[in-house]
Short mmCIF file of C-alpha atoms in Angstrom, two decimals:
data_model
loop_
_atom_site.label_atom_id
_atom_site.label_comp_id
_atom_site.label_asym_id
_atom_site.label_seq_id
_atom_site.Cartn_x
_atom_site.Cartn_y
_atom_site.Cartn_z
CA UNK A 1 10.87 21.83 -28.25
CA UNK A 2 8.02 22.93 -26.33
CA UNK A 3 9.09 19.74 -23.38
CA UNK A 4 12.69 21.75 -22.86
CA UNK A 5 10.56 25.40 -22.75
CA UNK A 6 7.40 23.77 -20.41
CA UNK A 7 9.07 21.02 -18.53
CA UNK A 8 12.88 21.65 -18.40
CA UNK A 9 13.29 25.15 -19.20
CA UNK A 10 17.42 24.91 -18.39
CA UNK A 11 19.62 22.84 -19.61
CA UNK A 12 22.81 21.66 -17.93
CA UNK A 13 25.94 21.70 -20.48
CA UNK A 14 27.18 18.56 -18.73
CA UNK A 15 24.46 15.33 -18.76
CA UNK A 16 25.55 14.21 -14.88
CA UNK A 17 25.61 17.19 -13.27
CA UNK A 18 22.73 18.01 -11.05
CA UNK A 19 20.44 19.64 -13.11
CA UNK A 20 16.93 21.30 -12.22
CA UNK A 21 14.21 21.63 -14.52
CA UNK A 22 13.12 25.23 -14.19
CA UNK A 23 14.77 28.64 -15.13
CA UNK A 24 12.93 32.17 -13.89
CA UNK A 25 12.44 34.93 -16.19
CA UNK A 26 14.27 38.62 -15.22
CA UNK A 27 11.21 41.04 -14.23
CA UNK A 28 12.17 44.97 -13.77
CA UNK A 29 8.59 44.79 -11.64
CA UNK A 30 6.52 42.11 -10.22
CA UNK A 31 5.25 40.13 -12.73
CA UNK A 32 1.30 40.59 -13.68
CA UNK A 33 -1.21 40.20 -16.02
CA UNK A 34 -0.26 43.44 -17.39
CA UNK A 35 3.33 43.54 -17.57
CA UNK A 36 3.63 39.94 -19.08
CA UNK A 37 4.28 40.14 -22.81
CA UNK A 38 2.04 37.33 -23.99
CA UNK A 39 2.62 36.60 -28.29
CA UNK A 40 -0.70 35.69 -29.02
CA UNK A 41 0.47 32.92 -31.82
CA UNK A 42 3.11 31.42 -29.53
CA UNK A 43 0.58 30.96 -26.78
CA UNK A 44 -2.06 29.28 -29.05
CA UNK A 45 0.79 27.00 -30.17
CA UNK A 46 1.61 25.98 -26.71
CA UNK A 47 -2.38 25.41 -25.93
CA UNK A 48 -2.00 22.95 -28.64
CA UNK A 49 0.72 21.41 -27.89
CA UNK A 50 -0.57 20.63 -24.13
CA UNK A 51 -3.83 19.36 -25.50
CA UNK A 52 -2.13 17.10 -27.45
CA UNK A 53 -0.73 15.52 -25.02
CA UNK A 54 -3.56 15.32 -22.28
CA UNK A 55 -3.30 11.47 -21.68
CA UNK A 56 -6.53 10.02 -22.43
CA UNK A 57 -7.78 12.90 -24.88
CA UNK A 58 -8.48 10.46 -27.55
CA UNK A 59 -10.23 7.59 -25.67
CA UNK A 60 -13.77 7.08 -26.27
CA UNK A 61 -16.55 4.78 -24.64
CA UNK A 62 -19.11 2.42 -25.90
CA UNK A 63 -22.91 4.08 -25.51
CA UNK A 64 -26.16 3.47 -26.62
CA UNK A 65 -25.43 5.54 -29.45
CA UNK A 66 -22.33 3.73 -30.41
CA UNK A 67 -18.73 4.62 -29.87
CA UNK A 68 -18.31 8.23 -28.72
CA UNK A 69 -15.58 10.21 -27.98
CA UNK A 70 -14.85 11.57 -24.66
CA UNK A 71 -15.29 15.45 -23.69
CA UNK A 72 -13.76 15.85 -20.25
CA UNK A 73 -15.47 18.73 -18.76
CA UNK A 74 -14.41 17.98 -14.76
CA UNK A 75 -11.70 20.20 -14.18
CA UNK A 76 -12.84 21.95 -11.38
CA UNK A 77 -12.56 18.77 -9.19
CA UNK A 78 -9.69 17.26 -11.23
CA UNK A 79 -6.63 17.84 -13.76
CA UNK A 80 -5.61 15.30 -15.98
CA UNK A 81 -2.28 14.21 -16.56
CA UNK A 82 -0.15 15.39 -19.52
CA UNK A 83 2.21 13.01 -21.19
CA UNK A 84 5.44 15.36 -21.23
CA UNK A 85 5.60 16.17 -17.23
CA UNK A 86 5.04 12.31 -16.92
CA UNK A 87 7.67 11.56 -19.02
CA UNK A 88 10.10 14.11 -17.74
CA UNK A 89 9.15 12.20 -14.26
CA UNK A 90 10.19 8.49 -15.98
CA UNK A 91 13.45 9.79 -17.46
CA UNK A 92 14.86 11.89 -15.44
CA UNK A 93 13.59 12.36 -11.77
CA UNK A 94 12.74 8.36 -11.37
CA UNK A 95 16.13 7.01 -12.43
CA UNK A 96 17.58 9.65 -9.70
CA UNK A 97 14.98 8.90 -7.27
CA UNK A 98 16.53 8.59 -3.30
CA UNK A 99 15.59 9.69 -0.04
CA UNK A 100 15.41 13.89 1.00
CA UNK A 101 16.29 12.62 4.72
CA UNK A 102 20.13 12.92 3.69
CA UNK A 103 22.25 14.23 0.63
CA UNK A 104 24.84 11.86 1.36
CA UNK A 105 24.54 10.15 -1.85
CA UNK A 106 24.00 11.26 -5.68
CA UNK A 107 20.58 10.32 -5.93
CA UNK A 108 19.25 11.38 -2.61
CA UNK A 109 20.95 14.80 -3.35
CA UNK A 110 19.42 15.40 -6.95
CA UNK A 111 16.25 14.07 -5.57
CA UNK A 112 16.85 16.72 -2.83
CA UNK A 113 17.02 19.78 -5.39
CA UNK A 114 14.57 18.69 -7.52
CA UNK A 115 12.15 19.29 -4.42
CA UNK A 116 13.18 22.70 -3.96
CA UNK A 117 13.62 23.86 -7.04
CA UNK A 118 9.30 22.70 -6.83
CA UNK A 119 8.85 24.44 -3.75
CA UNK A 120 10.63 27.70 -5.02
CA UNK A 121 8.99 27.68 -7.91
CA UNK A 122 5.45 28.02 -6.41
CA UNK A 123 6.76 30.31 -3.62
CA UNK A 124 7.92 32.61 -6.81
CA UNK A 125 4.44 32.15 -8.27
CA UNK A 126 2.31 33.06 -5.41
CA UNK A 127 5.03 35.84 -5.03
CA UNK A 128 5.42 34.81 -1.23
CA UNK A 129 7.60 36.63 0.88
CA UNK A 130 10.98 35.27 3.18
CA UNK A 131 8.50 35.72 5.90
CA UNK A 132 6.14 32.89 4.30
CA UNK A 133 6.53 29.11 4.04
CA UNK A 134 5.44 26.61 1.64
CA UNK A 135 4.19 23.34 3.18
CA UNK A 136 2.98 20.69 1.50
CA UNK A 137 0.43 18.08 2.79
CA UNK A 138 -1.36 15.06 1.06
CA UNK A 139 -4.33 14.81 2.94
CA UNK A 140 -6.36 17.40 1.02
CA UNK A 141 -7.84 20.65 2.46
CA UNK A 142 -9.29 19.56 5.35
CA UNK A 143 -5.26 18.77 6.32
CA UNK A 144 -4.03 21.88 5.21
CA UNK A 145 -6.80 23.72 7.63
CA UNK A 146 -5.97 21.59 10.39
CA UNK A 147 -2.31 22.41 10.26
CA UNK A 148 -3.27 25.99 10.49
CA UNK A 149 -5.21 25.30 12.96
CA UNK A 150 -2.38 23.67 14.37
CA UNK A 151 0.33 26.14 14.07
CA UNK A 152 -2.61 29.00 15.92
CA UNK A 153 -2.30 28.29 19.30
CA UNK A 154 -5.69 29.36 20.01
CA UNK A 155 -6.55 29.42 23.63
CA UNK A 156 -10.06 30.03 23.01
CA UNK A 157 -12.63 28.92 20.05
CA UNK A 158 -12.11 31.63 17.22
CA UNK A 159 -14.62 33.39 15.10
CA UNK A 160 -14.32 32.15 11.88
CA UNK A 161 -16.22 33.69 9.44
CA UNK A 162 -17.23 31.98 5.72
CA UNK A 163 -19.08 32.52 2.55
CA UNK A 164 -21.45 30.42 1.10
CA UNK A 165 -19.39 28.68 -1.28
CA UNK A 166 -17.06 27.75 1.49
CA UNK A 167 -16.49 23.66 0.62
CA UNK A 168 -17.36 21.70 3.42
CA UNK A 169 -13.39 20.30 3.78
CA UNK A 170 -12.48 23.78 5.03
CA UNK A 171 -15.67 24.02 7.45
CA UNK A 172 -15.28 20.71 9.45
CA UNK A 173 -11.81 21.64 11.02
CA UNK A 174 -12.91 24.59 12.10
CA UNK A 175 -16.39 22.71 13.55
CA UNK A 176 -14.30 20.32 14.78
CA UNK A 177 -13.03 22.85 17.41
CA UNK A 178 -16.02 24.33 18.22
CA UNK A 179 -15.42 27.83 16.70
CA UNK A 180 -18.60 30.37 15.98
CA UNK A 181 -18.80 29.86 12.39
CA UNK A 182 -20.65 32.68 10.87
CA UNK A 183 -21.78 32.66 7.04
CA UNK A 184 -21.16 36.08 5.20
CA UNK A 185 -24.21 36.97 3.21
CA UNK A 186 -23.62 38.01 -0.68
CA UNK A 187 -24.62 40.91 -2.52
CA UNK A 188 -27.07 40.69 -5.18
CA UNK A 189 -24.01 39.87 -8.06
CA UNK A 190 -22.92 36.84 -5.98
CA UNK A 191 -19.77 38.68 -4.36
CA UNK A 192 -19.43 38.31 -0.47
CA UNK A 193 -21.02 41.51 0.97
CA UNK A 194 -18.10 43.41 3.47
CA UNK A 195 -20.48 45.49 4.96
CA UNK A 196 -22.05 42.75 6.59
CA UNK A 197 -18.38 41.29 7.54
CA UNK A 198 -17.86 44.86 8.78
CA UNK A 199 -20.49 44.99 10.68
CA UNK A 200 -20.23 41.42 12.32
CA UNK A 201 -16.21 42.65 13.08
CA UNK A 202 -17.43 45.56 14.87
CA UNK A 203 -20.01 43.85 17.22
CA UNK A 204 -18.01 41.18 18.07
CA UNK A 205 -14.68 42.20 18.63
CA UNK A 206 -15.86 42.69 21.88
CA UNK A 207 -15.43 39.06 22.79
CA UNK A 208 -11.54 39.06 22.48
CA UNK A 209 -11.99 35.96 20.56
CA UNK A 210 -9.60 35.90 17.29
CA UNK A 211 -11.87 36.16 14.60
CA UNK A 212 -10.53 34.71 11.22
CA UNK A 213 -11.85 34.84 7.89
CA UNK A 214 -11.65 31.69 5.72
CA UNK A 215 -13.13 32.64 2.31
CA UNK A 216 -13.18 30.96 -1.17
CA UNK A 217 -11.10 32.99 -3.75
CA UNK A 218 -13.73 31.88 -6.54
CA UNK A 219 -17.22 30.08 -6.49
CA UNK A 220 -17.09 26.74 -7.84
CA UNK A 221 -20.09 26.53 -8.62
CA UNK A 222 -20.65 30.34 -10.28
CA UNK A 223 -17.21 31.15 -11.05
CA UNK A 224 -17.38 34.66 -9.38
CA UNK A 225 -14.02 35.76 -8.15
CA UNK A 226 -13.93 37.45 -4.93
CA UNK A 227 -12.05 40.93 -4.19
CA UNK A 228 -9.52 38.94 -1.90
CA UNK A 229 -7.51 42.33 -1.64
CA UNK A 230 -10.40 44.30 -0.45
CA UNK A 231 -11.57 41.14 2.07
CA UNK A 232 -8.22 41.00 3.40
CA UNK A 233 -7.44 44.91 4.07
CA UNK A 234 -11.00 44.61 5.98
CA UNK A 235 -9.69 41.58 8.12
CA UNK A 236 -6.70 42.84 9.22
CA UNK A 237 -8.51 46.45 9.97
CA UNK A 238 -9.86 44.75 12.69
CA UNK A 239 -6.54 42.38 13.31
CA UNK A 240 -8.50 38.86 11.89
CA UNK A 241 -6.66 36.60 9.95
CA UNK A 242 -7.14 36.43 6.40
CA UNK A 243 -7.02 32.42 4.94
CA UNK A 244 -8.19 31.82 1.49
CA UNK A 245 -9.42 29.19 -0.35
CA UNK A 246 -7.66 29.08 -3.96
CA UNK A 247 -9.07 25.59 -4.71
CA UNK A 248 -11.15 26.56 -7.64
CA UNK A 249 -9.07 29.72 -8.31
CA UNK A 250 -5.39 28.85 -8.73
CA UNK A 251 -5.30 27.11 -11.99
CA UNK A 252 -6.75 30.17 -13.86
CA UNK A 253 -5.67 33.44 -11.85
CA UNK A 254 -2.62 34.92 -10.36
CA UNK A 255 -2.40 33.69 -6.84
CA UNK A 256 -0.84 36.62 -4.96
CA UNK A 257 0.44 36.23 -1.36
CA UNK A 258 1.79 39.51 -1.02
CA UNK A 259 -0.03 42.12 -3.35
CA UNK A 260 1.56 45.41 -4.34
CA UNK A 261 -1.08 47.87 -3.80
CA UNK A 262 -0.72 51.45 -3.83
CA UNK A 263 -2.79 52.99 -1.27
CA UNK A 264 -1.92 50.00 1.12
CA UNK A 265 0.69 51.87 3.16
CA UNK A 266 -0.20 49.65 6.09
CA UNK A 267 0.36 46.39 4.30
CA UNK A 268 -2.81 45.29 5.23
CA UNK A 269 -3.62 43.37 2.14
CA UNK A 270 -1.19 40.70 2.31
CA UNK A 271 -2.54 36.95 3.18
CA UNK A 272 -1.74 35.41 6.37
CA UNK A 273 -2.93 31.67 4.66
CA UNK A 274 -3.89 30.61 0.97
CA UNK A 275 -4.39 26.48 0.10
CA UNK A 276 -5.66 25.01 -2.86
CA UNK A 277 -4.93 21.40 -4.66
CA UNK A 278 -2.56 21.40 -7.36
CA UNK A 279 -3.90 18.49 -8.89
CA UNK A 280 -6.90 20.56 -9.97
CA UNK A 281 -4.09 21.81 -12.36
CA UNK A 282 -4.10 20.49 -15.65
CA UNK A 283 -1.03 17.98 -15.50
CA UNK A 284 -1.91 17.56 -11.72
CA UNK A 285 -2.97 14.33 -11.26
CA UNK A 286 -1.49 13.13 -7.76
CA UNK A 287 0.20 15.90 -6.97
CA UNK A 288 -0.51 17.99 -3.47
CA UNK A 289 -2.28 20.03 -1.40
CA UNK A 290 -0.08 23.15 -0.24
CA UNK A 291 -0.67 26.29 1.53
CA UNK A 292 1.72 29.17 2.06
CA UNK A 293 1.67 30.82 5.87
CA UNK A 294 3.13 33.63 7.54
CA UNK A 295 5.75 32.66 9.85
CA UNK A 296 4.99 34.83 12.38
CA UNK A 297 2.09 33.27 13.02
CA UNK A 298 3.34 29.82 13.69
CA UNK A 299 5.46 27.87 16.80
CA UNK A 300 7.72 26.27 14.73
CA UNK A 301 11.19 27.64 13.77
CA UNK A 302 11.57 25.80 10.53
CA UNK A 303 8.03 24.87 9.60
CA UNK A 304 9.07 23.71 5.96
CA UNK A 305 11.01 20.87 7.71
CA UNK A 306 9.23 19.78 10.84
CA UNK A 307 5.44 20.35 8.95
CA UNK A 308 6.48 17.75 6.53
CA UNK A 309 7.63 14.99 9.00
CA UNK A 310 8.45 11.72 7.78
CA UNK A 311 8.50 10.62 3.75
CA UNK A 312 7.12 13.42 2.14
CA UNK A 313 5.09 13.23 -1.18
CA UNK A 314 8.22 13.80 -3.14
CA UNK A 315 7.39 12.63 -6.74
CA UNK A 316 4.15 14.51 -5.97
CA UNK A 317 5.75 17.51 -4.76
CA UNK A 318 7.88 17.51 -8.04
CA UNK A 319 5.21 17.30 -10.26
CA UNK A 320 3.02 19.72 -8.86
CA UNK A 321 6.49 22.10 -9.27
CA UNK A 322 6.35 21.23 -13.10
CA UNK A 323 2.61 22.02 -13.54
CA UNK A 324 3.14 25.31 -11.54
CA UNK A 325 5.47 26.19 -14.20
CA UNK A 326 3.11 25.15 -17.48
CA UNK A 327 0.81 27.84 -15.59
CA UNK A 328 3.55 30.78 -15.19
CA UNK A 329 4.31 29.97 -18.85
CA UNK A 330 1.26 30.12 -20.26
CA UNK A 331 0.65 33.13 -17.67
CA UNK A 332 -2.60 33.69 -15.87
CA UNK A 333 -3.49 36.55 -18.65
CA UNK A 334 -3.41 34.16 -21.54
CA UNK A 335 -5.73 31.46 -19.35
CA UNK A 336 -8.11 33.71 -18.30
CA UNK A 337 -8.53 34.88 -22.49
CA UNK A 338 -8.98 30.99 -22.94
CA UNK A 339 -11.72 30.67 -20.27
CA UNK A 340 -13.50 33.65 -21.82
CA UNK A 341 -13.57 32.53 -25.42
CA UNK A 342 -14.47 28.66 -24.03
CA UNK A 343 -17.23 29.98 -22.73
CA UNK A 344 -18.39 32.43 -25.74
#
């Protein structure tokens, strides 16, 4: 049933055995949107079957015009929640709910591996590397930048430079600080113009300040998706960080930490930061912000661990694992056909 292929995706042969709910498919190659088989017919099927089961898809309101249906048409602030992920949650992660401090007992233990089979399944689908971490934070992205922040160890104010879509959440951290922040004009098609960037790099690298762009993947209010391979191999040509914005992004693209490019000998395109909100994510509702970071630039030795402090969002976390997966199933390729033919 389409739960078991979305939701579960392995089964255990024995019912108490510690059992985790995801199962990765064998690539010769990095997955992408061109070597992903998608069968058109199954994928409509499964588009089906998820709006089906969007809770609150058939309620309607009383208006002046009488009882009327309700269109949801907000999900670029919010998902909605999808009744099989919420009942995986009540039947089998709830009953086996228990604290990830210790693994000394059977429920904190399958609670325990339900967590990181969540984490590893977004660190598979953002394709990060062993030298990134996943760390999860509830506070939105204003708490995600100020943990990068954080982890910097910036003697001096940085150069941060943003586009014009940049949400205000990932501007006040960095105001907060007192860093230069510098908008990056756009072209004339609404794409962030490098040649200015370029040009700002080379007059002020003078300044030894670390300069660091913090861009938005997409516009949320346009929907233009920025060359974040291009941006990237620019910042790191003149050693800035690269941090990027996936809010509006992530549920509809391939997120891609580490890119495989051909012509990059350097590795200069690979992202030293990338946030978003999973609860954007259809199915998402009350799950967390994460962002994925390069260890090397960080002071902690195990940042998964010590970023995450205290009681973690854990049924959160978990969820936002789940809806990860609907994505990767669905694939990127197939979402992105959707969006077009929505919008025909």
């Amino acid at each position: 049933s389409y739960p078991e292929t979305l939701v579960t995706g392995y089964l255990m042969a024995v019912d108490t055995a510690h059992r985790k709910f995801y199962d990765f498919e064998a690539f010769d190659s990095p997955p992408n949107e061109t070597n992903l088989k998608v069968d058109p017919e199954e994928t409509k099927r499964i588009f089906s079957y998820v709006n089906e089961n969007i809770i609150g898809s058939q309620r309607g309101f009383s208006s002046p015009f009488g009882y009327k249906k309700v269109t949801y048409c907000d999900y670029v602030a919010s998902g909605r929640s999808l009744k099989f992920i919420e009942e995986y949650i009540l039947d089998q992660v709830l009953p086996q709910y228990g604290s990830t401090h210790t693994t000394t007992s059977v429920s904190s233990l399958q609670t325990t591996l339900f967590r990181h089979e969540a984490r590893d399944i977004i660190r598979n689908a953002v394709r990060a590397s062993e030298h990134d971490r996943i760390i999860f934070t509830g506070s939105g992205s204003t708490g995600a930048v100020n943990k990068l922040i954080n982890g910097l160890n910036l003697v001096t104010s940085p150069i941060v430079f943003v586009d014009f879509t940049a949400h205000h959440s990932s501007l006040l951290p960095w105001r907060e600080i007192g860093a230069l922040v510098i908008r990056i004009k756009e072209r004339k098609d609404g794409t962030l113009d490098e040649e200015h960037l370029e040009s700002l790099m080379v007059e002020l690298k003078s300044l030894e300040r670390q300069m660091i762009g913090c861009f938005s993947a997409a516009s949320n209010i346009t929907g233009l998706l920025i060359d974040t391979d291009s941006v990237t191999s620019l910042l790191h040509k003149y050693n800035a960080f690269a941090f990027w914005d996936f809010a509006t992004a992530a549920p509809y693209v391939d997120v891609i930490m580490n890119p495989v490019i051909s012509n990059d000998s350097s590795s200069l395109s690979h992202k030293d930061a990338i946030f978003f909100s999973l609860h954007k994510f259809v199915g998402g509702v009350q799950t967390p912000v994460f962002f994925v970071s390069r260890e090397k630039h960080r002071y902690l030795q195990d940042v998964e661990e010590r970023e995450e402090g205290g009681t973690p969002p854990i049924v959160e976390t978990i969820r936002g694992g789940m809806v990860m997966q609907l994505k990767m199933n669905l694939t990127p390729k197939a979402i992105k056909e959707r969006c077009f033919q929505l919008s025909r």
